[in-house]
Coordinates of N, CA, C and O in Angstrom, one line a residue:
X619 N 0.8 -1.2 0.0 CA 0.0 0.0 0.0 C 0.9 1.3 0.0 O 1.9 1.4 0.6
X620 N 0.2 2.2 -1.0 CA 1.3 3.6 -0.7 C 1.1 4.5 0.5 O 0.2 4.5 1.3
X621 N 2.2 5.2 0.6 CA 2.0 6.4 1.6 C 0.9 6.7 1.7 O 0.0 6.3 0.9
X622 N 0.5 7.9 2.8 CA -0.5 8.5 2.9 C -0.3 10.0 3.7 O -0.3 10.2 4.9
X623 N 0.0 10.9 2.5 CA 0.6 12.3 3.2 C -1.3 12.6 2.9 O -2.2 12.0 2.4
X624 N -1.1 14.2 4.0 CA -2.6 15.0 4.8 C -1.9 15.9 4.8 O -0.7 16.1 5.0
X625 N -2.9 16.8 4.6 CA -2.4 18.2 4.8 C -3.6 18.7 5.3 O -4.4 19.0 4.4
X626 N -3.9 19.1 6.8 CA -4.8 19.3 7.6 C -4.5 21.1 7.6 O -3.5 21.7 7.7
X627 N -6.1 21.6 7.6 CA -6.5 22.8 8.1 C -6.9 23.5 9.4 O -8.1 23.7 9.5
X628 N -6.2 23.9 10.4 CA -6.8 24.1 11.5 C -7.5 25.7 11.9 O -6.8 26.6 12.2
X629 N -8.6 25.7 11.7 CA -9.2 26.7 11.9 C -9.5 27.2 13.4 O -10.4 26.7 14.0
X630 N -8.8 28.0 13.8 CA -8.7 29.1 15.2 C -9.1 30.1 15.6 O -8.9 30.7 14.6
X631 N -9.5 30.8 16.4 CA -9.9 32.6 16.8 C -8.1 32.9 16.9 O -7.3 32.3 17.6
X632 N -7.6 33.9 16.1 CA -6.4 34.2 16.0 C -5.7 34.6 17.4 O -4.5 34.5 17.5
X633 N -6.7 34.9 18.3 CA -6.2 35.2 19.7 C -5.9 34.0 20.5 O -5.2 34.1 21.4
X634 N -6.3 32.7 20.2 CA -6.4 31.6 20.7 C -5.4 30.7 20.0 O -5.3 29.5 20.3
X635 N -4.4 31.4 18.9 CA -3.2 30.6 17.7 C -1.8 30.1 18.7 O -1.2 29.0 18.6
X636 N -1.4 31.2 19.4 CA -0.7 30.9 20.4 C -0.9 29.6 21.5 O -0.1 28.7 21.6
X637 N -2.0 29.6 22.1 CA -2.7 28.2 22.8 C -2.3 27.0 22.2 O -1.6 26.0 22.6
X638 N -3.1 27.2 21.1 CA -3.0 25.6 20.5 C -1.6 25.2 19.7 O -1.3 24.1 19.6
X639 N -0.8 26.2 19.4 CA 0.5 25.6 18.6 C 1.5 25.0 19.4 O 2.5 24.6 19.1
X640 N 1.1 25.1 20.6 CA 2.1 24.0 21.8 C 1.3 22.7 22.0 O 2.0 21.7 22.2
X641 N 0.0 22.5 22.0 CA -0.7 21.9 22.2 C -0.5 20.2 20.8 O -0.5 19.0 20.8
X642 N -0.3 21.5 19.6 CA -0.5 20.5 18.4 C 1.3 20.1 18.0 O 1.5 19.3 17.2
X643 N 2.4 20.9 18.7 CA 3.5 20.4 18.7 C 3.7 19.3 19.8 O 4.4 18.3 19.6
X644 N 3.2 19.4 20.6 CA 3.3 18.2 21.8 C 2.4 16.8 21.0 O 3.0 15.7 20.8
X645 N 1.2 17.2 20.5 CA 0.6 16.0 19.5 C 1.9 15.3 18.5 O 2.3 14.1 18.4
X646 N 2.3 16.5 17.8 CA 3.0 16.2 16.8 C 4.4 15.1 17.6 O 4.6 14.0 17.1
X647 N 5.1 15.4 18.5 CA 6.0 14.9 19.0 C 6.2 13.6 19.5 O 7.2 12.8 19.3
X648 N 4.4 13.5 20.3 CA 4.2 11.9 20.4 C 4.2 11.3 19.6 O 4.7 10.2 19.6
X649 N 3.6 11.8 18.8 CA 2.8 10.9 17.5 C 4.1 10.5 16.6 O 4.1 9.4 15.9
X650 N 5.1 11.1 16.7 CA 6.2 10.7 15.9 C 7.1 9.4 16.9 O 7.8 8.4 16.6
X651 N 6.9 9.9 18.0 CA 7.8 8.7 19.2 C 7.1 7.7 19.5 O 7.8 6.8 19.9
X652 N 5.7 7.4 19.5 CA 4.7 6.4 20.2 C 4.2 5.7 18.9 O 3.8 4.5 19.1
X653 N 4.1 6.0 17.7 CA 3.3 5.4 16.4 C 4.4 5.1 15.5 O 4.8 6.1 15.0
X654 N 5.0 4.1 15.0 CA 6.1 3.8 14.6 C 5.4 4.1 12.9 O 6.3 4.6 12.2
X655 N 4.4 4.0 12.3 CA 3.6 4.6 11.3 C 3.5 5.7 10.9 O 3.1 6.1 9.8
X656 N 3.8 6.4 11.7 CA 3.6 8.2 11.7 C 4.9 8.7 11.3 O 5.8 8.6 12.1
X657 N 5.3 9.1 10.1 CA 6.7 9.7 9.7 C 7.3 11.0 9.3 O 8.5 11.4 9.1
X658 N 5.8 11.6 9.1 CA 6.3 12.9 9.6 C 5.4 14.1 9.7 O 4.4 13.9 9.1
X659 N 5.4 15.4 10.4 CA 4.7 15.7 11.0 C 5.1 17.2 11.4 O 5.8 17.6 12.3
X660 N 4.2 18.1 10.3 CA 5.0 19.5 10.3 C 3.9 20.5 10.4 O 2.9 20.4 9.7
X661 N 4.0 21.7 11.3 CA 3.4 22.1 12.1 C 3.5 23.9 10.8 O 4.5 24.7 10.9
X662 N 2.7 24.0 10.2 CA 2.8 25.9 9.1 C 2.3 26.8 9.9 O 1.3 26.6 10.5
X663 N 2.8 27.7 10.1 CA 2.6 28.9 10.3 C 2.3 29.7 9.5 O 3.2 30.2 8.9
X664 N 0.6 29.9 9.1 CA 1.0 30.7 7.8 C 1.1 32.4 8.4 O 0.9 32.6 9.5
X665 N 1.4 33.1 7.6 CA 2.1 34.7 7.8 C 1.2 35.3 7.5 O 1.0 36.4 8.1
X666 N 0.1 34.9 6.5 CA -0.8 35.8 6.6 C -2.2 36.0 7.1 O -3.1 36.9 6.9
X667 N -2.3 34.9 7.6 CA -3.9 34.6 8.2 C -3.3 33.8 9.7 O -2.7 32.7 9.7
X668 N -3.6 34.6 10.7 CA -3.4 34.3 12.0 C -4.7 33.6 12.4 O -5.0 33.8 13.6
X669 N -5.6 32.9 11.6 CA -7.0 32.3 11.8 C -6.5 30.5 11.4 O -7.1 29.4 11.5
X670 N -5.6 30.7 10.9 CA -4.9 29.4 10.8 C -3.6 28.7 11.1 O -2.5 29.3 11.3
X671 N -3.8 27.4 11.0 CA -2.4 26.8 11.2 C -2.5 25.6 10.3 O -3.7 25.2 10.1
X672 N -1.5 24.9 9.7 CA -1.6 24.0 8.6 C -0.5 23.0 8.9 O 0.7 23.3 9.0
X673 N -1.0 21.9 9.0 CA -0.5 20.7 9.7 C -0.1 19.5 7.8 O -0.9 19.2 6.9
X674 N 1.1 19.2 8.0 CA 1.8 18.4 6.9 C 2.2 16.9 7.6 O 3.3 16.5 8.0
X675 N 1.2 16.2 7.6 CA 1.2 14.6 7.8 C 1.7 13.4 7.2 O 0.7 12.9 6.7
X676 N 3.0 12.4 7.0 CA 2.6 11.9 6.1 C 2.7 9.9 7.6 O 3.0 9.7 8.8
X677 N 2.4 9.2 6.6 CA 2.2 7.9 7.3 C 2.4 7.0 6.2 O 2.4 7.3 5.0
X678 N 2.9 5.7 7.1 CA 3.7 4.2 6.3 C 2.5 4.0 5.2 O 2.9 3.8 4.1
X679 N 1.3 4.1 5.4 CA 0.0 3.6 4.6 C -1.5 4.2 5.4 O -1.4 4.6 6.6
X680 N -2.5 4.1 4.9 CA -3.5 4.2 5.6 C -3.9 3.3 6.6 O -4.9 3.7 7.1
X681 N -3.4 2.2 7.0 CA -3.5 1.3 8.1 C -2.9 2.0 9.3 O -3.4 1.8 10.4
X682 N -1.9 2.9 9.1 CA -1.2 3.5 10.2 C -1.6 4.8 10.5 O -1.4 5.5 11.5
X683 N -2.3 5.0 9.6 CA -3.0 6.6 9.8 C -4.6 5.9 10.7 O -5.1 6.2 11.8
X684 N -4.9 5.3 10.0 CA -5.7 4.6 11.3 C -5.7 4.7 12.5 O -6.4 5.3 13.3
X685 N -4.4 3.7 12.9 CA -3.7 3.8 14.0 C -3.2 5.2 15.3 O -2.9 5.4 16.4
X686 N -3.4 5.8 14.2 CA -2.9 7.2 14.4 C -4.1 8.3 15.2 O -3.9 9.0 16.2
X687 N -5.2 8.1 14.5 CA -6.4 8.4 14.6 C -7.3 8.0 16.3 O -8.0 8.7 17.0
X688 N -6.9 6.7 16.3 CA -7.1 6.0 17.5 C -6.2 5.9 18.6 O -6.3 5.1 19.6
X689 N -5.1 6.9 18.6 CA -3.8 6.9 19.7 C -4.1 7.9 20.5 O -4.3 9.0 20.2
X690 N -4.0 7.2 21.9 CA -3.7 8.3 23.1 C -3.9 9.8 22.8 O -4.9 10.6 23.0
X691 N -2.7 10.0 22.3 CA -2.2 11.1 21.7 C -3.1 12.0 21.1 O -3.0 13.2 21.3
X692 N -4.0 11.3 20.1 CA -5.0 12.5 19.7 C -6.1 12.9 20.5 O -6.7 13.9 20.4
X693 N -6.4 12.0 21.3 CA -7.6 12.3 22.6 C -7.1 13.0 23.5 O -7.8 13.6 24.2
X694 N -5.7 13.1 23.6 CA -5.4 13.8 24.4 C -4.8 15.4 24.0 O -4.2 16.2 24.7
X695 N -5.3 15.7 22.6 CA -5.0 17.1 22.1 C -6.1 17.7 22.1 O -6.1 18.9 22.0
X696 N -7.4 16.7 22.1 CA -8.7 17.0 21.7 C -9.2 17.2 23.3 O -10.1 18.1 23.6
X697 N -8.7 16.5 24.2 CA -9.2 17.0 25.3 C -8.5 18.1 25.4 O -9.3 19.0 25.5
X698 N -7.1 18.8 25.5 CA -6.4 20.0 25.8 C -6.9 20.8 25.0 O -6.9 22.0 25.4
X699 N -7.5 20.5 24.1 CA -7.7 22.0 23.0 C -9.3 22.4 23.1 O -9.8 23.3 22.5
X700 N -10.1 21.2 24.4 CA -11.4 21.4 24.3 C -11.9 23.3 24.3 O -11.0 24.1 24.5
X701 N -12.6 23.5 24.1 CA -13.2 24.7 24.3 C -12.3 25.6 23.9 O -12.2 26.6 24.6
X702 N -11.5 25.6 22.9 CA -10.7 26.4 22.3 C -10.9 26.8 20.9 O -10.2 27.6 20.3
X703 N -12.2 26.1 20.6 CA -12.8 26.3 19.3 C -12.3 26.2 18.0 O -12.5 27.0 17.1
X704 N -11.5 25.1 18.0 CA -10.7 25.1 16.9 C -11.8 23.7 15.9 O -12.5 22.8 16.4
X705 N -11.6 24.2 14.8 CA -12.0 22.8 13.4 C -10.9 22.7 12.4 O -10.2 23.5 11.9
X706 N -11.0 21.3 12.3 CA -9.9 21.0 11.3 C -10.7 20.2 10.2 O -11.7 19.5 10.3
X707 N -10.1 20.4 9.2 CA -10.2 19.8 7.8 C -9.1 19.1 7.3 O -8.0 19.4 7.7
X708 N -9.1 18.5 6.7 CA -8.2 17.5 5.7 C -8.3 17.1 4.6 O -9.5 16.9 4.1
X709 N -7.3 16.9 4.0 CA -7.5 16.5 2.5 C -6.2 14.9 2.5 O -5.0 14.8 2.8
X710 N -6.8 14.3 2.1 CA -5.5 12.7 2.0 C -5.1 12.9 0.4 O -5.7 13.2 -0.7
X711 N -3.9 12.6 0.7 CA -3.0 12.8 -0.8 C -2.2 11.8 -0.9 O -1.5 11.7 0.1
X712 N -1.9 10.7 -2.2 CA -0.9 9.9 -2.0 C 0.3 10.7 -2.5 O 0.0 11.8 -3.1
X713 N 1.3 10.5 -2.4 CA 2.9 11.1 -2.7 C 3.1 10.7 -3.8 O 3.1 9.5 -3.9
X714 N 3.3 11.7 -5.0 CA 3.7 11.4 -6.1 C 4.8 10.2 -6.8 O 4.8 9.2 -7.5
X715 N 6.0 11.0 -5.8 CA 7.0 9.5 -5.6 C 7.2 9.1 -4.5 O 7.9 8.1 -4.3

């Protein structure tokens, strides 16, 4: 099965952008040390819209992005980030090469 790169949208109150980018680097951190599937994991800052942050995913296959989905780790960003009003979107993309 091929890769499975994501490029997730995280929608924020720009006053609330600071909060969560510790929150989604601590996700990011586990998820790279605890999910042997998870291979990489990069956290955008974009410069011109402080209403977002853009998350660069990629995983062994979709079996691991699974896995990923269902780890500690994201229940535990979703509980930290509760009431912080953030939504995320995604788009799954296989890697060209």
């Amino acid at each position: 099965m091929p890769k499975l790169a994501l490029i997730a949208t995280v929608e924020v109150a720009p006053e609330k952008r600071d909060q969560v980018l510790p929150l989604l680097s601590a996700h990011g951190a586990r998820s790279l040390r605890d999910e042997p599937g998870t291979l990489h994991f990069d956290i955008l800052v974009p410069r011109e819209d402080a209403a977002k942050l853009l998350i660069y995913e990629v995983y062994q296959d979709d079996a691991a992005f699974e896995a990923h989905r269902n780890a500690r780790s994201i229940a535990q960003f979703r509980e930290e980030s509760a009431g912080l009003g953030i939504k995320i979107s995604a788009t799954r993309c296989t890697p060209a090469t």
